XYZ file of C-alpha atoms in Angstrom:
683
model
C 18.561 3.784 -1.612
C 16.153 6.699 -1.168
C 16.616 7.443 -4.880
C 15.481 3.927 -5.707
C 12.340 4.413 -3.656
C 11.731 7.890 -5.051
C 12.076 7.006 -8.734
C 10.594 3.524 -8.818
C 7.382 1.623 -8.454
C 8.029 -1.783 -6.970
C 6.106 -4.128 -9.208
C 4.822 -7.239 -7.493
C 4.620 -10.326 -9.669
C 1.711 -12.604 -9.031
C 1.658 -16.203 -10.175
C -0.695 -18.131 -12.430
C -1.339 -21.857 -12.499
C -2.795 -23.229 -15.690
C -3.313 -26.623 -17.236
C -3.609 -27.591 -20.893
C -5.606 -30.461 -22.369
C -4.087 -33.613 -23.770
C -4.195 -32.331 -27.363
C -1.138 -30.209 -26.708
C 0.715 -31.369 -29.827
C -1.212 -28.786 -31.876
C 0.532 -25.937 -30.067
C 3.780 -24.487 -31.380
C 6.729 -23.896 -29.052
C 8.490 -20.621 -29.794
C 11.865 -19.654 -28.285
C 12.102 -15.886 -27.769
C 14.840 -14.264 -29.846
C 16.649 -10.989 -29.180
C 14.425 -7.933 -29.704
C 11.162 -9.858 -29.962
C 7.979 -8.731 -28.231
C 4.641 -10.478 -27.770
C 3.159 -8.310 -30.515
C 5.919 -9.223 -32.984
C 5.565 -12.925 -32.185
C 1.778 -12.735 -32.551
C 2.133 -11.158 -35.981
C 4.638 -13.846 -37.004
C 2.220 -16.686 -36.210
C -0.939 -14.815 -37.323
C -2.505 -14.895 -33.860
C -3.427 -12.128 -31.423
C -1.419 -11.067 -28.359
C -4.515 -12.045 -26.350
C -4.091 -15.663 -27.539
C -0.471 -15.697 -26.371
C -1.291 -14.068 -23.038
C -4.017 -16.627 -22.378
C -1.664 -19.585 -22.937
C 1.350 -17.898 -21.313
C 0.103 -15.710 -18.425
C 3.649 -14.870 -17.281
C 4.310 -13.210 -20.637
C 2.186 -10.273 -19.477
C 5.037 -9.358 -17.146
C 7.482 -9.204 -20.062
C 9.247 -11.936 -22.010
C 12.857 -12.967 -21.500
C 15.464 -13.941 -24.045
C 15.437 -17.744 -24.734
C 12.194 -18.281 -22.812
C 9.678 -20.631 -24.466
C 6.116 -19.599 -25.355
C 3.216 -21.803 -26.431
C 1.596 -20.491 -29.629
C -2.002 -21.541 -30.451
C -3.108 -22.603 -33.966
C -3.288 -19.594 -36.271
C -6.240 -18.340 -38.235
C -4.904 -20.377 -41.150
C -6.891 -23.268 -39.670
C -10.164 -21.338 -39.917
C -12.597 -21.806 -42.776
C -14.248 -18.694 -44.165
C -17.726 -18.366 -45.602
C -18.381 -15.142 -47.469
C -21.744 -13.506 -47.026
C -23.020 -11.080 -49.615
C -22.968 -7.478 -48.469
C -26.264 -5.940 -47.489
C -26.771 -2.648 -49.197
C -27.832 0.346 -47.190
C -31.476 1.121 -47.477
C -32.581 -2.495 -48.009
C -35.452 -3.724 -45.816
C -34.261 -5.399 -42.557
C -33.718 -9.126 -42.818
C -34.298 -11.588 -39.972
C -32.102 -14.049 -38.102
C -33.008 -17.122 -36.012
C -30.947 -17.050 -32.786
C -28.776 -20.144 -32.400
C -27.284 -21.659 -29.194
C -24.265 -19.719 -27.801
C -24.977 -16.686 -29.975
C -24.888 -13.231 -28.410
C -25.866 -9.764 -29.551
C -22.180 -9.062 -29.932
C -21.502 -12.079 -32.168
C -24.595 -11.361 -34.281
C -23.598 -7.708 -34.641
C -20.169 -8.786 -35.887
C -21.665 -11.365 -38.261
C -23.976 -8.866 -39.972
C -21.693 -5.846 -39.621
C -24.087 -3.759 -37.527
C -23.820 -2.290 -34.064
C -25.475 -3.687 -30.927
C -27.438 -0.436 -30.540
C -28.782 -0.798 -34.084
C -29.894 -4.363 -33.292
C -31.670 -3.199 -30.144
C -33.346 -0.307 -31.969
C -34.598 -2.583 -34.765
C -36.133 -5.087 -32.314
C -37.778 -2.740 -29.815
C -39.023 -4.488 -26.651
C -38.136 -7.946 -27.960
C -34.638 -7.785 -26.495
C -35.539 -6.141 -23.167
C -35.017 -9.442 -21.320
C -31.940 -10.414 -23.286
C -31.347 -12.648 -26.256
C -33.035 -16.092 -26.235
C -32.422 -19.201 -28.374
C -35.073 -19.569 -31.125
C -35.973 -15.881 -31.273
C -36.447 -14.484 -34.779
C -34.831 -11.052 -34.616
C -34.685 -8.282 -37.196
C -31.352 -7.403 -38.749
C -31.164 -3.724 -39.768
C -29.397 -2.481 -42.861
C -25.607 -2.509 -42.519
C -22.995 -0.069 -43.756
C -22.670 -1.941 -47.058
C -19.369 -3.678 -46.320
C -18.894 -7.386 -46.941
C -19.423 -9.646 -43.953
C -17.320 -12.735 -43.260
C -18.695 -15.442 -40.997
C -16.089 -17.681 -39.362
C -16.468 -21.325 -38.483
C -13.559 -22.238 -36.190
C -11.769 -25.561 -36.500
C -11.899 -27.615 -33.272
C -9.053 -26.588 -31.001
C -7.881 -28.090 -27.738
C -9.698 -26.886 -24.627
C -7.567 -25.486 -21.847
C -8.502 -24.817 -18.248
C -6.888 -21.750 -16.742
C -7.096 -21.567 -12.963
C -6.540 -18.004 -11.840
C -4.779 -18.028 -8.490
C -3.985 -14.301 -8.303
C -3.993 -11.108 -10.317
C -1.008 -10.263 -12.500
C 0.468 -6.923 -13.319
C 0.091 -6.272 -17.041
C 3.348 -4.757 -18.210
C 3.056 -5.238 -21.973
C -0.378 -4.740 -23.489
C -0.970 -5.517 -27.157
C -0.812 -2.626 -29.568
C -4.264 -1.181 -30.233
C -5.970 -2.111 -33.464
C -7.085 0.635 -35.802
C -10.684 1.541 -34.909
C -13.244 0.616 -37.547
C -16.680 2.053 -37.241
C -18.229 3.355 -34.046
C -16.584 2.279 -30.797
C -18.415 2.234 -27.468
C -16.561 2.351 -24.163
C -17.561 1.439 -20.618
C -15.808 2.552 -17.418
C -15.770 -0.089 -14.671
C -17.770 1.028 -11.639
C -17.482 -0.279 -8.049
C -19.010 -3.755 -7.534
C -19.279 -4.428 -11.284
C -18.198 -7.813 -12.653
C -17.182 -9.145 -16.064
C -20.428 -11.115 -16.165
C -22.586 -8.085 -15.422
C -20.885 -5.896 -18.035
C -20.895 -8.596 -20.717
C -24.605 -9.262 -20.090
C -25.382 -5.545 -20.229
C -23.793 -5.239 -23.662
C -25.065 -8.544 -25.058
C -21.783 -10.413 -25.227
C -20.002 -13.287 -23.531
C -17.216 -12.848 -20.994
C -14.783 -14.324 -23.522
C -15.805 -11.752 -26.140
C -15.317 -8.967 -23.585
C -11.843 -10.340 -22.766
C -10.888 -10.565 -26.444
C -11.686 -6.877 -26.877
C -9.873 -6.025 -23.630
C -6.988 -8.506 -23.077
C -5.798 -6.661 -19.983
C -8.879 -7.729 -17.975
C -7.836 -11.351 -18.289
C -5.701 -10.797 -15.202
C -6.890 -7.521 -13.691
C -10.314 -5.882 -13.381
C -9.768 -2.572 -11.569
C -12.393 0.072 -10.944
C -12.038 3.003 -13.335
C -10.639 1.035 -16.283
C -12.020 2.071 -19.694
C -13.266 -0.970 -21.616
C -14.186 -1.390 -25.275
C -17.657 -2.964 -25.447
C -18.462 -2.540 -29.136
C -16.558 -1.659 -32.302
C -13.166 -2.968 -33.350
C -10.837 -0.803 -31.251
C -8.782 -2.419 -28.512
C -8.852 -0.619 -25.182
C -5.697 1.404 -24.727
C -6.195 2.397 -21.092
C -3.515 0.556 -19.107
C -4.742 -1.805 -16.446
C -4.699 -0.572 -12.885
C -3.399 -3.218 -10.518
C -3.021 -3.745 -6.803
C 0.528 -2.525 -7.289
C 0.595 1.098 -6.102
C 1.576 3.933 -8.423
C 2.581 7.377 -7.277
C 1.272 10.405 -9.125
C 4.244 12.310 -10.498
C 6.792 9.505 -10.246
C 7.616 8.374 -13.744
C 8.849 5.144 -15.247
C 11.268 5.335 -18.136
C 10.620 3.151 -21.171
C 13.453 2.316 -23.563
C 14.287 -0.153 -26.282
C 14.566 -3.626 -24.742
C 18.038 -4.946 -23.932
C 19.083 -8.510 -24.568
C 17.602 -9.277 -21.164
C 14.160 -8.396 -22.521
C 13.626 -6.001 -19.560
C 11.963 -2.869 -20.892
C 10.778 -0.711 -17.993
C 13.571 1.131 -16.222
C 14.194 3.295 -13.197
C 17.057 5.513 -12.092
C 19.500 4.264 -9.464
C 22.277 6.215 -7.728
C 25.494 4.288 -7.114
C 26.559 4.038 -3.466
C 30.143 3.813 -2.144
C 31.787 0.354 -2.338
C 29.310 -0.868 -4.995
C 30.594 -2.670 -8.084
C 29.187 -3.582 -11.500
C 28.821 -7.136 -10.271
C 26.942 -6.231 -7.070
C 24.521 -3.855 -8.850
C 23.815 -6.377 -11.610
C 23.190 -9.072 -9.000
C 20.764 -6.827 -7.077
C 18.650 -6.388 -10.204
C 18.802 -9.956 -11.475
C 20.790 -9.222 -14.624
C 24.223 -10.007 -16.044
C 27.107 -7.530 -16.060
C 26.951 -7.314 -19.864
C 23.253 -6.381 -19.708
C 23.993 -3.659 -17.160
C 26.791 -2.322 -19.385
C 24.478 -2.397 -22.378
C 22.084 -0.085 -20.525
C 24.888 2.076 -19.096
C 27.895 2.262 -21.483
C 29.514 4.873 -19.228
C 30.228 2.086 -16.721
C 33.008 0.841 -19.010
C 35.077 3.743 -17.671
C 34.556 2.562 -14.087
C 32.025 2.817 -11.260
C 31.883 6.028 -9.247
C 29.653 6.825 -6.236
C 26.842 9.171 -7.228
C 26.564 7.936 -10.811
C 22.959 7.691 -11.988
C 22.331 4.386 -13.753
C 19.413 2.891 -15.637
C 18.297 -0.405 -14.132
C 15.166 -2.573 -14.509
C 12.241 -2.105 -12.177
C 12.371 -5.090 -9.840
C 9.973 -7.719 -11.176
C 11.337 -10.893 -9.670
C 9.129 -12.458 -7.024
C 10.596 -11.707 -3.635
C 10.051 -13.809 -0.518
C 6.802 -12.674 1.122
C 6.954 -10.115 3.872
C 6.309 -11.851 7.195
C 2.788 -11.262 8.456
C 2.677 -10.416 12.183
C 1.118 -13.165 14.248
C -2.048 -12.444 16.177
C -1.088 -11.456 19.716
C -2.922 -12.890 22.684
C -5.820 -10.607 23.505
C -5.447 -8.821 20.184
C -8.830 -9.824 18.887
C -9.862 -11.450 15.641
C -8.668 -9.115 12.876
C -6.406 -11.865 11.551
C -9.005 -14.595 12.039
C -12.097 -13.103 10.413
C -10.668 -11.989 7.081
C -12.973 -11.823 4.065
C -10.923 -12.072 0.856
C -14.005 -11.871 -1.400
C -15.215 -8.359 -0.661
C -13.363 -5.862 -2.836
C -12.212 -2.712 -1.035
C -10.393 0.478 -2.035
C -7.658 2.194 -0.025
C -5.962 5.497 -0.854
C -2.649 6.680 0.602
C -2.113 10.457 0.533
C 1.616 10.984 1.071
C 3.541 14.293 0.814
C 6.072 13.477 -1.922
C 5.775 17.071 -3.189
C 6.937 15.934 -6.626
C 6.266 19.320 -8.244
C 8.772 20.953 -5.890
C 11.414 18.344 -6.688
C 10.902 18.738 -10.435
C 11.055 22.544 -10.246
C 14.158 22.601 -8.023
C 16.926 23.653 -10.401
C 19.459 24.359 -7.653
C 19.640 20.952 -5.978
C 20.094 17.492 -7.408
C 17.974 14.666 -6.044
C 20.896 13.483 -3.911
C 21.407 16.971 -2.449
C 17.703 17.345 -1.741
C 17.638 14.010 0.072
C 20.510 15.177 2.261
C 18.729 18.403 3.177
C 15.018 17.607 3.149
C 14.169 15.749 6.361
C 10.450 15.762 5.614
C 10.992 14.091 2.234
C 13.172 11.445 3.908
C 10.457 10.827 6.501
C 7.883 10.467 3.718
C 9.997 7.989 1.756
C 10.654 5.942 4.898
C 6.924 5.782 5.660
C 6.192 4.886 2.023
C 8.743 2.054 2.017
C 7.044 0.550 5.083
C 3.602 0.962 3.506
C 4.792 -0.974 0.434
C 5.833 -3.833 2.719
C 2.324 -3.830 4.240
C 0.742 -3.942 0.788
C 2.963 -6.906 -0.093
C 1.869 -8.688 3.102
C -1.773 -8.063 2.188
C -1.132 -9.584 -1.226
C 0.418 -12.685 0.366
C -2.715 -13.078 2.490
C -4.968 -12.717 -0.563
C -6.703 -9.525 0.586
C -8.834 -8.033 -2.196
C -7.899 -4.352 -2.007
C -7.233 -1.816 -4.762
C -4.524 0.639 -3.706
C -4.264 4.213 -4.945
C -1.246 6.310 -3.900
C -1.486 10.069 -4.415
C 0.843 13.003 -3.792
C -0.803 15.204 -1.149
C 1.620 18.066 -1.975
C 1.398 19.378 1.548
C 3.077 21.716 3.967
C 1.998 22.326 7.539
C -0.817 24.657 6.493
C -1.487 23.798 2.845
C -2.231 20.794 0.650
C -4.031 19.816 -2.563
C -6.525 17.500 -0.830
C -9.528 19.417 -2.185
C -8.384 18.847 -5.770
C -7.556 15.203 -5.063
C -11.025 14.577 -3.629
C -12.644 15.911 -6.798
C -10.220 14.432 -9.364
C -9.994 10.944 -7.849
C -13.483 10.487 -6.409
C -12.053 9.887 -2.939
C -15.560 9.780 -1.496
C -15.876 6.292 -3.009
C -12.838 4.981 -1.098
C -13.366 2.563 1.773
C -10.567 4.247 3.752
C -7.787 6.825 3.306
C -4.433 6.952 5.122
C -3.060 10.508 5.257
C -2.297 13.349 4.908
C 0.564 13.712 7.411
C -0.145 17.129 8.921
C -3.089 17.341 11.306
C -4.687 20.401 9.694
C -4.656 18.703 6.281
C -6.073 15.444 7.660
C -8.881 17.426 9.308
C -9.597 19.264 6.037
C -9.835 15.959 4.155
C -12.124 14.461 6.810
C -14.350 17.547 6.589
C -14.637 17.186 2.817
C -15.585 13.499 3.147
C -17.739 13.617 6.271
C -20.931 13.269 4.212
C -19.724 9.998 2.629
C -18.441 8.784 6.026
C -15.136 7.804 4.406
C -12.668 6.914 7.208
C -9.612 9.206 7.193
C -6.685 7.803 9.206
C -4.219 10.436 10.429
C -0.955 8.430 10.456
C 1.640 10.578 12.254
C 0.168 13.570 14.037
C -0.012 13.581 17.864
C -1.997 16.823 17.954
C -5.376 16.602 19.597
C -7.032 18.733 16.925
C -10.701 18.876 16.007
C -12.979 15.913 16.549
C -14.607 14.916 13.243
C -16.902 11.904 12.892
C -14.839 10.121 10.215
C -11.357 11.087 11.498
C -9.227 8.371 13.131
C -6.174 9.543 15.100
C -3.834 6.565 14.799
C -1.096 8.279 16.830
C -2.025 8.593 20.532
C -2.005 12.206 21.710
C 0.170 13.593 24.500
C -2.825 13.637 26.878
C -3.512 9.948 26.167
C 0.181 9.193 26.732
C 0.155 10.935 30.117
C -3.134 9.394 31.240
C -1.886 5.884 30.394
C 1.040 6.016 32.830
C -1.160 7.246 35.704
C -3.767 4.575 34.979
C -1.005 1.952 35.161
C 0.350 3.230 38.506
C -3.124 3.361 40.034
C -3.878 -0.155 38.776
C -0.787 -1.335 40.675
C -2.002 0.372 43.871
C 1.069 2.581 44.003
C 1.753 5.717 46.019
C 2.196 8.426 43.359
C 4.458 11.399 44.103
C 5.478 14.149 41.662
C 8.615 16.261 41.550
C 7.709 19.173 39.267
C 10.227 21.829 38.294
C 8.920 25.319 39.263
C 9.353 26.247 35.568
C 6.813 23.560 34.608
C 3.706 25.382 35.785
C 1.480 23.806 33.109
C 2.466 20.291 34.280
C 1.628 21.178 37.877
C -1.739 22.533 36.758
C -2.363 19.360 34.728
C -1.722 17.161 37.762
C -3.954 19.244 40.010
C -6.799 19.333 37.473
C -6.770 15.785 36.069
C -4.718 13.518 38.352
C -6.324 13.818 41.733
C -4.518 12.180 44.636
C -1.016 12.756 43.238
C 1.107 14.387 45.965
C 3.455 17.113 44.747
C 6.853 17.598 46.418
C 7.559 21.057 47.879
C 10.717 23.114 47.241
C 12.861 25.463 49.323
C 12.316 29.215 49.275
C 15.011 29.417 46.613
C 13.174 26.869 44.460
C 15.638 24.027 45.030
C 14.877 20.359 45.673
C 14.977 19.158 49.300
C 15.531 15.410 49.785
C 13.580 15.263 53.045
C 10.492 16.779 51.402
C 10.412 13.720 49.130
C 11.189 11.152 51.793
C 8.339 12.244 54.082
C 5.866 11.340 51.316
C 7.100 7.732 50.955
C 4.906 4.925 52.295
C 6.075 1.520 53.466
C 4.317 -1.543 52.108
C 3.595 0.205 48.807
C 5.542 0.853 45.631
C 6.370 4.560 45.647
C 6.258 5.973 42.132
C 8.184 9.240 41.775
C 7.122 11.154 38.659
C 9.743 13.709 37.676
C 8.961 16.605 35.367
C 12.167 18.580 34.892
C 14.850 19.199 32.297
C 17.347 20.346 34.914
C 20.261 17.940 35.239
C 20.842 19.105 38.819
C 17.252 18.494 39.873
C 17.171 15.056 38.235
C 20.447 14.049 39.918
C 19.251 15.305 43.323
C 15.916 13.466 43.020
C 17.409 10.171 41.859
C 20.112 10.338 44.570
C 17.421 10.746 47.234
C 15.549 7.773 45.775
C 18.644 5.543 45.679
C 19.352 6.370 49.324
C 15.765 5.533 50.275
C 15.857 2.084 48.627
C 17.066 0.529 51.891
C 13.729 1.341 53.541
C 11.236 1.813 50.726
C 10.208 0.399 47.351
C 10.750 3.210 44.859
C 10.554 3.560 41.074
C 11.368 6.545 38.862
C 8.698 7.631 36.344
C 8.481 10.126 33.464
C 5.249 11.118 31.667
C 6.809 11.766 28.239
C 10.226 11.598 26.533
C 12.934 13.563 28.360
C 16.162 14.180 26.439
C 17.991 15.255 29.599
C 18.055 11.620 30.736
C 20.285 10.849 27.759
C 23.033 13.204 28.939
C 26.306 11.652 30.115
C 25.954 13.342 33.518
C 23.083 10.962 34.305
C 24.555 7.456 34.291
C 22.487 4.670 32.771
C 22.983 2.403 35.797
C 21.279 5.074 37.928
C 18.170 4.746 35.763
C 18.252 0.946 35.660
C 18.572 0.700 39.463
C 15.441 2.828 39.752
C 13.768 0.896 36.889
C 12.788 4.030 34.985
C 9.126 3.645 33.955
C 7.559 5.546 31.045
C 4.716 5.442 28.473
C 5.637 4.832 24.830
C 3.901 4.879 21.460
C 5.980 1.899 20.326
C 7.699 -1.105 21.817
C 10.993 -2.915 21.333
C 10.231 -6.146 19.474
C 12.724 -9.009 19.255
C 10.301 -11.715 18.121
C 11.063 -13.915 15.112
C 8.437 -12.044 13.078
C 10.055 -8.674 13.835
C 13.516 -9.986 12.979
C 12.216 -11.414 9.703
C 10.638 -8.062 8.911
C 13.955 -6.292 9.543
C 15.816 -8.777 7.330
C 13.275 -8.477 4.518
C 13.307 -4.681 4.678
C 17.110 -4.577 4.622
C 17.199 -6.900 1.617
C 14.896 -4.561 -0.312
C 16.286 -1.229 0.887
C 19.905 -1.957 1.900
C 19.279 -0.508 5.362
C 17.392 -1.468 8.518
C 13.951 0.140 8.980
C 13.698 3.221 11.181
C 10.687 4.237 13.262
C 8.932 5.906 10.317
C 9.312 2.890 8.025
C 7.903 0.637 10.748
C 5.130 3.145 11.393
C 4.308 3.093 7.672
C 3.994 -0.683 7.773
C 1.993 -0.833 11.002
C -0.579 1.869 10.138
C -1.110 0.597 6.583
C -1.331 -3.067 7.547
C -3.731 -2.366 10.426
C -5.964 -0.413 8.029
C -5.854 -3.186 5.421
C -6.873 -5.768 8.038
C -9.808 -3.622 9.138
C -10.959 -3.247 5.530
C -10.908 -7.046 5.176
C -13.508 -7.581 7.920
C -17.167 -8.500 7.359
C -18.390 -5.248 8.905
C -18.116 -1.480 8.388
C -14.769 0.143 9.221
C -16.211 2.067 12.184
C -17.291 -1.214 13.784
C -13.803 -2.726 13.498
C -12.567 -0.299 16.166
C -14.082 -2.639 18.739
C -11.221 -5.010 17.884
C -7.643 -4.134 18.828
C -4.577 -5.036 16.804
C -0.845 -5.110 17.447
C 1.699 -4.989 14.640
C 5.513 -4.808 14.532
C 5.998 -1.975 17.048
C 2.626 -0.252 17.372
C -0.750 -1.189 18.808
C -4.131 0.134 17.736
C -6.881 0.426 20.342
C -9.338 2.882 18.824
C -11.990 4.409 21.059
C -14.749 6.825 20.113
C -14.245 10.356 21.391
C -16.885 11.969 23.581
C -17.849 14.420 20.842
C -16.912 12.790 17.509
C -14.233 10.755 15.767
C -11.865 8.130 17.119
C -8.520 8.152 18.940
C -5.952 5.407 19.357
C -5.303 4.616 23.028
C -2.741 1.914 22.267
C 0.134 2.753 24.642
C 3.010 0.617 25.915
C 4.309 0.979 29.472
C 8.052 0.246 29.400
C 10.873 0.208 31.955
C 14.670 -0.020 32.147
C 15.691 -3.406 33.544
C 18.858 -4.334 35.456
C 20.280 -6.175 32.422
C 20.331 -2.841 30.509
C 17.380 -3.794 28.303
C 14.001 -2.114 27.874
C 11.052 -4.329 28.729
C 7.282 -4.037 28.762
C 5.805 -3.614 32.233
C 3.126 -6.159 33.057
């Protein structure tokens, strides 16, 4: 399954709702035949691909064999009036502006450019074109001009309910004359651009059919001339730099964009075909080698998943969580970048290991792909909620001490982002935050627990070890407990930590030989209070001696065992689980066990997509990304959203500003082992 994640981009299909007027009998119904594309069909009926896309929005995601398309009336129903060519050098003529005319339409009518029109009319057009104006028409290039009077066609109302991913753009027309381009900037709209270049929105869309359903920042638009923009539309669907789609001749299924898939044990032709929504014959057509049988490890060509999956469950707002889910603004357009260490260049240059072998050996790559798979689920949830966020996913190409963040900042204008998740390593996250501190772009460090440097725009989403330790002592003090510590003589730094930062904690003494003495613990117990015994040792003998003394004291005292951080020694067979449950082992945790309906639905959805249950890194990928997306959707700057806490599948986010600079997440769970052998959250 990791190969599927590594070599594919999961395309999300959005839906369109559109209605057509009552004069629908003028439209032609065309049934798609084998090998046909939108461009071929458009040529057949003498219409443009844009016309077909407008009537059949789903066709932008590819057309299927035997599907039916509505075809508008062709240009055969258009009357032509020939206008005599204007020879170069002739004195400028004039034109009386009529209703609904634009600079663009006039420039096309008289075969001149918009810039030439503006130059010929000086200040007259400074405030735009107005009905009744008598404007000068400069000399043209001498070619004949044809003015078109369209025959009345039915009006249709297209209600856009969501953006679509444009998979098949029309083939570009051959440029004629000078072509002017415009790159979409942040906060720009179709209306603003069309007004700037003296055209209507419809004229802008006809030149750039891809913006009918998507209007991403950075897209290169044609705004004058006859060329059709060839820059593919960017969509809310993430793309990963360095991960390539394969394009081949369409099969009978009509599915054109492919990815590589590695066959797993027990899989069959039928099961693989079913997973990708195709017939067995279509799968065989793409992979003739399957006729000799299916073998684990075979690399097959399969379609990128384009069918609309059930939406990822959105976590419900927890009590006391705040209003991140309640105060969402779906109108404001935001930009989020994910910098993940795919290290694609290393994979491509590795001639010794296949992808499968690398996945078996490279733990860091597996961690990255798990995090990425969870992030994709968060992006899908954001789409379901209607959040207006452009996503950019980049390869941070990082190791512990190196990355390409400096180049990414320059090449991708990361200073314009509203937030960035990543890189993974602390040093690289700090470097990125440093580079973007002037623009105040929030940089969310997703996985590092290192304290690190405090930078104004750096958000540590993973609570540090110090925060983890402090949380458990704050809990015990809030409960009015008597706190005692058993610290192994080898743990001098822990003893120093307790003496310096946790005043009032009483430390148990040891014998001259450095061994634990049960009576030295018992004399520190207090009746009428819960006696918390914090143990800091990796010695099985010391843990057994301490817990035995506590079990014996339960007849007289209330006692509970506590650890400050994960301790692998407690997992050894020598220390029975029932010993820990009787003492209700208490500990701080970065995540929680979650058996709610929402969590179970998330697990089921993830397994359906990835054929495996999510691990801690996949869930972390979802939680960090979704929390960030929710904060971007608020009606206030990102740094102000930290006043509101959030809780996702297994992680909570309680950001607090550091004393010097930056923000740290203090969202910690206090958990304990219960008598029924389950882990529960302490209240």
